[in-house]
XYZ file of C-alpha atoms in Angstrom:
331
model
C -19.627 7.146 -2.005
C -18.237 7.855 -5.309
C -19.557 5.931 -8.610
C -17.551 3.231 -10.334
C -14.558 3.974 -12.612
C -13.159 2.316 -15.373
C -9.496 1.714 -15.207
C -7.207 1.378 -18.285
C -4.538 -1.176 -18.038
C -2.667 -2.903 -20.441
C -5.259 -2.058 -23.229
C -8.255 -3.597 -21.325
C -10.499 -1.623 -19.037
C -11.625 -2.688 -15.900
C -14.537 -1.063 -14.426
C -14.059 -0.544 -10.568
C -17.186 -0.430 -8.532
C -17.297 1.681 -5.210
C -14.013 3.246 -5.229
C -14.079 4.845 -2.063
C -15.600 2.394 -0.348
C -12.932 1.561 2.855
C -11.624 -1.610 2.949
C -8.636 -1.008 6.035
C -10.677 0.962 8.255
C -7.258 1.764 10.602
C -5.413 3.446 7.810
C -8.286 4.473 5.726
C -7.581 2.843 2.743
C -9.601 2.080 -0.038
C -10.913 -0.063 -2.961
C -9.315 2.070 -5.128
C -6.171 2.148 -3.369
C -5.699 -2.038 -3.365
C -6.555 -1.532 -7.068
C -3.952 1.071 -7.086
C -1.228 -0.953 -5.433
C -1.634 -3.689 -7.183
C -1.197 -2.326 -10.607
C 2.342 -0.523 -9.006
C 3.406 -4.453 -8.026
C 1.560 -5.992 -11.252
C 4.810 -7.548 -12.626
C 5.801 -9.259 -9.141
C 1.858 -10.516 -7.988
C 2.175 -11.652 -12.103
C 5.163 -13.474 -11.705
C 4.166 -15.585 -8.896
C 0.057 -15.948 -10.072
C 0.591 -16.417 -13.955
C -0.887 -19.842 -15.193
C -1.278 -20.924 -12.082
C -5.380 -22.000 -10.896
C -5.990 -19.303 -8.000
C -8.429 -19.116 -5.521
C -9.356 -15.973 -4.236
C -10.006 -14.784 -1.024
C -12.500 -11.978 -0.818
C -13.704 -9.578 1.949
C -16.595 -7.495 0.418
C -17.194 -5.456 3.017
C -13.255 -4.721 3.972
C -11.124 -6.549 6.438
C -13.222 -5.907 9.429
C -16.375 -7.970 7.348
C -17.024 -11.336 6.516
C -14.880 -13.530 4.063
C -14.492 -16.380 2.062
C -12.822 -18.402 -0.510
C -14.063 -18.119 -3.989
C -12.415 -21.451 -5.364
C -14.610 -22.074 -8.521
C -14.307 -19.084 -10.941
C -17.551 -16.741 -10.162
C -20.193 -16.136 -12.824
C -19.225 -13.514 -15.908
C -15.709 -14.523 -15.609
C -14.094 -12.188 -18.512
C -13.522 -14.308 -21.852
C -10.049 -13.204 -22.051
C -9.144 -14.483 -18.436
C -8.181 -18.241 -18.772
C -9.000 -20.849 -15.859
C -7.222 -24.892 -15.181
C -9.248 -27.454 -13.845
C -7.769 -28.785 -10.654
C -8.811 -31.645 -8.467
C -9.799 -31.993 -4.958
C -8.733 -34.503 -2.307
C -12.327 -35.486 -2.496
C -12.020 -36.074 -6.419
C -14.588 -32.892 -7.417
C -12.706 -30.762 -9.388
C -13.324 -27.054 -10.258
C -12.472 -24.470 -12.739
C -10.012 -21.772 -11.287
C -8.821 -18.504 -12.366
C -5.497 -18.079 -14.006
C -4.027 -14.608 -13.315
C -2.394 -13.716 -16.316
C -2.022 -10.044 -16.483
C -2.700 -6.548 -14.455
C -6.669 -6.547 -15.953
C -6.992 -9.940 -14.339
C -5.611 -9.002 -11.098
C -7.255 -5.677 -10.945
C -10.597 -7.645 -11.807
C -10.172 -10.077 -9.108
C -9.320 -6.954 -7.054
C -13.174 -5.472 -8.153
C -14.916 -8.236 -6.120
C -12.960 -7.440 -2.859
C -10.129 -10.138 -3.765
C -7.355 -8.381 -1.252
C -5.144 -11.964 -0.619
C -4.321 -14.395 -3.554
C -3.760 -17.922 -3.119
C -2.429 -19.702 -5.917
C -1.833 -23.518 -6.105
C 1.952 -24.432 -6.634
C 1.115 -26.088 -10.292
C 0.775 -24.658 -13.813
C -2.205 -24.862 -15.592
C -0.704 -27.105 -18.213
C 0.435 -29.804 -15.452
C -2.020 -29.666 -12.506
C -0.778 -33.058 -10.611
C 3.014 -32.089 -10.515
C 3.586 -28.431 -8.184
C 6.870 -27.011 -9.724
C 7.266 -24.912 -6.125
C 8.247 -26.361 -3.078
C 6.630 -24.382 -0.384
C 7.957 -23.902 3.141
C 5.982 -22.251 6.113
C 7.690 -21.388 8.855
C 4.651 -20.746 11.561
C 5.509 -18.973 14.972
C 3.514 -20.427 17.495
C 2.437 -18.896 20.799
C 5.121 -17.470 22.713
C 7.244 -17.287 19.618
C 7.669 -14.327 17.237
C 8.850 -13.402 13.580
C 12.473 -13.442 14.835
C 12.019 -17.366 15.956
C 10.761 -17.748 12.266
C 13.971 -16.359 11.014
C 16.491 -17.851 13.554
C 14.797 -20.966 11.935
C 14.499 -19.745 8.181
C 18.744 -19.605 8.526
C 19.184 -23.100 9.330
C 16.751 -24.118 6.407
C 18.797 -22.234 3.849
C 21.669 -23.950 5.006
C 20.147 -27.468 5.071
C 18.790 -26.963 1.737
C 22.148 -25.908 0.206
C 23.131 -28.959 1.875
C 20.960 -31.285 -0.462
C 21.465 -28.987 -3.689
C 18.986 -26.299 -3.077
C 18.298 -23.140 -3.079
C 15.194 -21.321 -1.018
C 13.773 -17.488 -1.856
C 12.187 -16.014 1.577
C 9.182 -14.342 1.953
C 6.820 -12.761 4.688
C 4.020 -14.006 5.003
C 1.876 -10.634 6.078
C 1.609 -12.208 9.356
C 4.416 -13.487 11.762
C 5.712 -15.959 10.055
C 8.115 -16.615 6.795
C 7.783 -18.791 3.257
C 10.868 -20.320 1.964
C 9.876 -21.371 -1.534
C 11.805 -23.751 -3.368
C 11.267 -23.721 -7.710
C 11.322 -27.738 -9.242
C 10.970 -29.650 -11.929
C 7.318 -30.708 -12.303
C 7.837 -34.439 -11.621
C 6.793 -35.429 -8.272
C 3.407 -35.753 -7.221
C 1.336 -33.811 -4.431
C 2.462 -36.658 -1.896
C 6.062 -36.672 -2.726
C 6.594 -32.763 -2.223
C 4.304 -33.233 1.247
C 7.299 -35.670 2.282
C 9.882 -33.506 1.378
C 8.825 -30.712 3.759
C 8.315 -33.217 6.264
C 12.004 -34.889 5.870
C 13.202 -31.005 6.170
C 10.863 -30.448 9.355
C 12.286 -33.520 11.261
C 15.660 -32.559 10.290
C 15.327 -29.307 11.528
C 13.837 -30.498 14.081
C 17.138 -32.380 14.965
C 19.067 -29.055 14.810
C 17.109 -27.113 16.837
C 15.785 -28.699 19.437
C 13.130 -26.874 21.162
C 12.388 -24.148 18.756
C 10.868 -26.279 15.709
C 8.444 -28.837 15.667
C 6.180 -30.515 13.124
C 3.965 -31.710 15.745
C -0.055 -31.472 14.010
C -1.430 -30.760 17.092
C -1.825 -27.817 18.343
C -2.000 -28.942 21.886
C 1.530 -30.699 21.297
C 3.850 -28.117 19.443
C 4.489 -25.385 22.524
C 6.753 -22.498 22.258
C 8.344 -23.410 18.600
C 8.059 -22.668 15.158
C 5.913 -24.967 12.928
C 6.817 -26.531 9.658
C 3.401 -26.732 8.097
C 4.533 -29.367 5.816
C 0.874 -29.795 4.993
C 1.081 -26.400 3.419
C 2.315 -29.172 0.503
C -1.044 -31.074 0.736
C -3.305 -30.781 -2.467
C -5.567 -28.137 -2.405
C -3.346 -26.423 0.467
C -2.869 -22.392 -0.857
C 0.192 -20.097 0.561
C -0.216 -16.375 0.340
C 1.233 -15.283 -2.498
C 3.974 -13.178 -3.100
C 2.930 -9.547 -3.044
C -0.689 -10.374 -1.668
C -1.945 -8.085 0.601
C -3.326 -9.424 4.006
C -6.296 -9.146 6.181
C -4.778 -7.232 8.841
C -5.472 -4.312 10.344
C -2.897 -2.343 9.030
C -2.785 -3.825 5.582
C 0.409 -5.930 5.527
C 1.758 -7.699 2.350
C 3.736 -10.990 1.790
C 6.797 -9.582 0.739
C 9.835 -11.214 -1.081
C 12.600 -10.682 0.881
C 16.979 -11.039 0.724
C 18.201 -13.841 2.574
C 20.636 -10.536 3.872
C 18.113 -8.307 5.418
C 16.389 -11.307 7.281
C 17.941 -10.197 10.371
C 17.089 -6.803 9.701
C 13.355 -6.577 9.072
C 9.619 -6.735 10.680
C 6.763 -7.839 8.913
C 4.803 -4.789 9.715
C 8.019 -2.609 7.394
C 5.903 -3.834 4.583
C 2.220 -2.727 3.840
C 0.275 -1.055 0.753
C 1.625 2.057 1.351
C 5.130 0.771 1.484
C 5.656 -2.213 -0.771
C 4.911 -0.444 -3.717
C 8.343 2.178 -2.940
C 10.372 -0.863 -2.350
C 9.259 -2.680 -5.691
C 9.999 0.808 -7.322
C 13.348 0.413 -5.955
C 14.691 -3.189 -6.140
C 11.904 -4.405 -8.078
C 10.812 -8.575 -7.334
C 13.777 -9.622 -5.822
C 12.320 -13.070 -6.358
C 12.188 -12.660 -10.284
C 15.066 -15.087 -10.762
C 13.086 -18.277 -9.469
C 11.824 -18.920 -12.806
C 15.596 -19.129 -14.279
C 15.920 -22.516 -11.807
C 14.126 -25.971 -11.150
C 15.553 -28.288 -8.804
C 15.238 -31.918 -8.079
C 13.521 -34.075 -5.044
C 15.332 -36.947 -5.031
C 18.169 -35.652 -2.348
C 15.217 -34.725 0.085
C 12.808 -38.184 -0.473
C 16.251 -40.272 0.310
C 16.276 -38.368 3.250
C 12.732 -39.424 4.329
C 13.226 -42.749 3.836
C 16.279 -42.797 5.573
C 14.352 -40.977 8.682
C 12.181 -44.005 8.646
C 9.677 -42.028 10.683
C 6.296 -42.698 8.628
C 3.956 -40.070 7.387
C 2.237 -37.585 9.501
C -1.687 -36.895 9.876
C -2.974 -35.287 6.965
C -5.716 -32.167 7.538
C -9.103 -33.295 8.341
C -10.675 -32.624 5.292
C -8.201 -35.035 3.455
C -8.861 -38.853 2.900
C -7.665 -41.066 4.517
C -4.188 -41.992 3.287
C -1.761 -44.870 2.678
C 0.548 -45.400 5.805
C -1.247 -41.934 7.952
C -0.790 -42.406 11.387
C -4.476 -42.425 13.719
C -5.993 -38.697 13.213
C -6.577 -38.496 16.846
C -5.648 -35.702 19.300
C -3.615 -37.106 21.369
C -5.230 -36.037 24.498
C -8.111 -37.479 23.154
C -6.803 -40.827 22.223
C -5.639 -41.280 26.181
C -8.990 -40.291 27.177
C -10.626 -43.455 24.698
């Protein structure tokens, strides 16, 4: 196995340990080729990581090794890369990276960082996400084309109440549908905005969506993971690369091609030709900011109550039992 490298980028160099060790066993790729792609995608992984507290999710030893999630930022943290302080439904907090240019990324990418999972706040405002984040989850028996079938109806229900969604992949099956806001609401308030668009699709499609918690109760449908918009909840982010086999990456997508596309079209080896191409076709996000107060009056309206939160979350005001239902008959 070659030495490390030292990698020039942006006037900073970034030394690159093991660059041959494999880290997608399947295609062969290597540490040096993440690296690689993510300098050719810098600008779009930038766009949606930049001041935002990131936690990283590292696979030393390649996809096919163990993992974990590197939430505080690791010892000899470069002086030039800046961190937030966020908070944790506990109340610990924890300094976090802030991905602010290719060195930082291509750092990150040094300690086996392949997916990045920033929070939807800013460093400067850490209780008040400026993204509203959708995940559209195929469940068993359902595929990406379910996800999509559903991703349609959301884009017309938000244009409905005044806004506008960018789609992603998600590396996996499934799609994001983020929406950019104004940094006013809390954590809570964005959680019940997903939710009021989860029941209401819900409505629409009946049968094919759910935002059933339980796994045991959602069957054949696609998921809104409206706690996706819980604190300390991460999405993918946009350009991240994914633990699978074949090296898949969450990919920002045209509402157009939805129809079109397959989650495995986009991978290391083939992202990096389509940003040449169209470049982040999500790059506009940042020219809009949108309100909440369409989507809470919805909620209310619903006058459904909240939904369980996940298990490692408090307790919270007006939560329903956290009880598996098969459970609770059982007691």
């Amino acid at each position: 196995m070659a030495g490390a490298v030292e990698l020039e980028v942006d006037g900073r160099a970034v030394r690159l340990s093991n660059p041959d060790k494999v880290y997608f066993p399947e295609p062969g790729f290597t540490k040096r080729d993440v690296a690689e792609y993510y300098l050719a995608v810098a600008p779009g992984v930038l766009r949606g990581l930049r001041n935002r507290p990131t936690t990283l999710q590292r696979f030393p030893d390649g996809v096919e090794g163990e993992f974990f999630y590197q939430k505080r930022a690791p010892k000899g943290l470069p002086e030039w890369l800046p961190t937030a302080r966020i908070a944790f439904p506990s109340g610990r907090t924890a300094d976090e990276i802030c991905p602010n240019e290719p060195a930082a990324v291509l750092w990150a990418a040094n300690l086996g960082c392949l997916t990045f999972h920033p929070w939807p706040v800013r460093r400067g405002d850490t209780e008040h996400p400026d993204e509203l984040r959708i995940d559209l989850d195929p469940q068993p028996g359902t595929d990406f084309h379910d996800a999509v079938r559903a991703a349609h109806q959301l884009r017309v229900l938000l244009e409905e109440y005044g806004l506008r969604g960018w789609p992603k992949t998600s590396g996996g099956r499934g799609l994001h549908v983020y929406v950019p806001l104004e940094p006013r609401w809390t954590f809570t308030d964005c959680r019940h905005a997903v939710i009021a668009l989860g029941r209401e699709l819900e409505h629409r499609m009946p049968g094919e969506v759910t935002t059933k918690w339980w796994k045991e109760e959602r069957g054949e449908r696609i998921f809104v993971d409206y706690n996706q918009m819980a604190r300390d909840r991460t999405i993918a982010s946009v350009y991240s690369l994914r633990a699978r086999p074949q090296a898949t990456a969450s990919t920002p997508l045209r509402w157009e091609e939805l129809d079109e596309v397959s989650p495995t079209d986009f991978d290391l080896r083939t992202v990096p030709e389509r940003f040449a191409e169209l470049g982040d076709l999500h790059a506009d996000m940042e020219e809009h900011a949108f309100g909440l107060d369409a989507l809470l009056e919805l909620y209310a309206h619903q006058d459904a109550g909240d939904l369980p939160y996940p298990p490692d979350h408090p307790k919270m005001p007006g939560e329903p039992a956290r009880v598996q239902p098969s459970r609770a008959r059982k007691s």
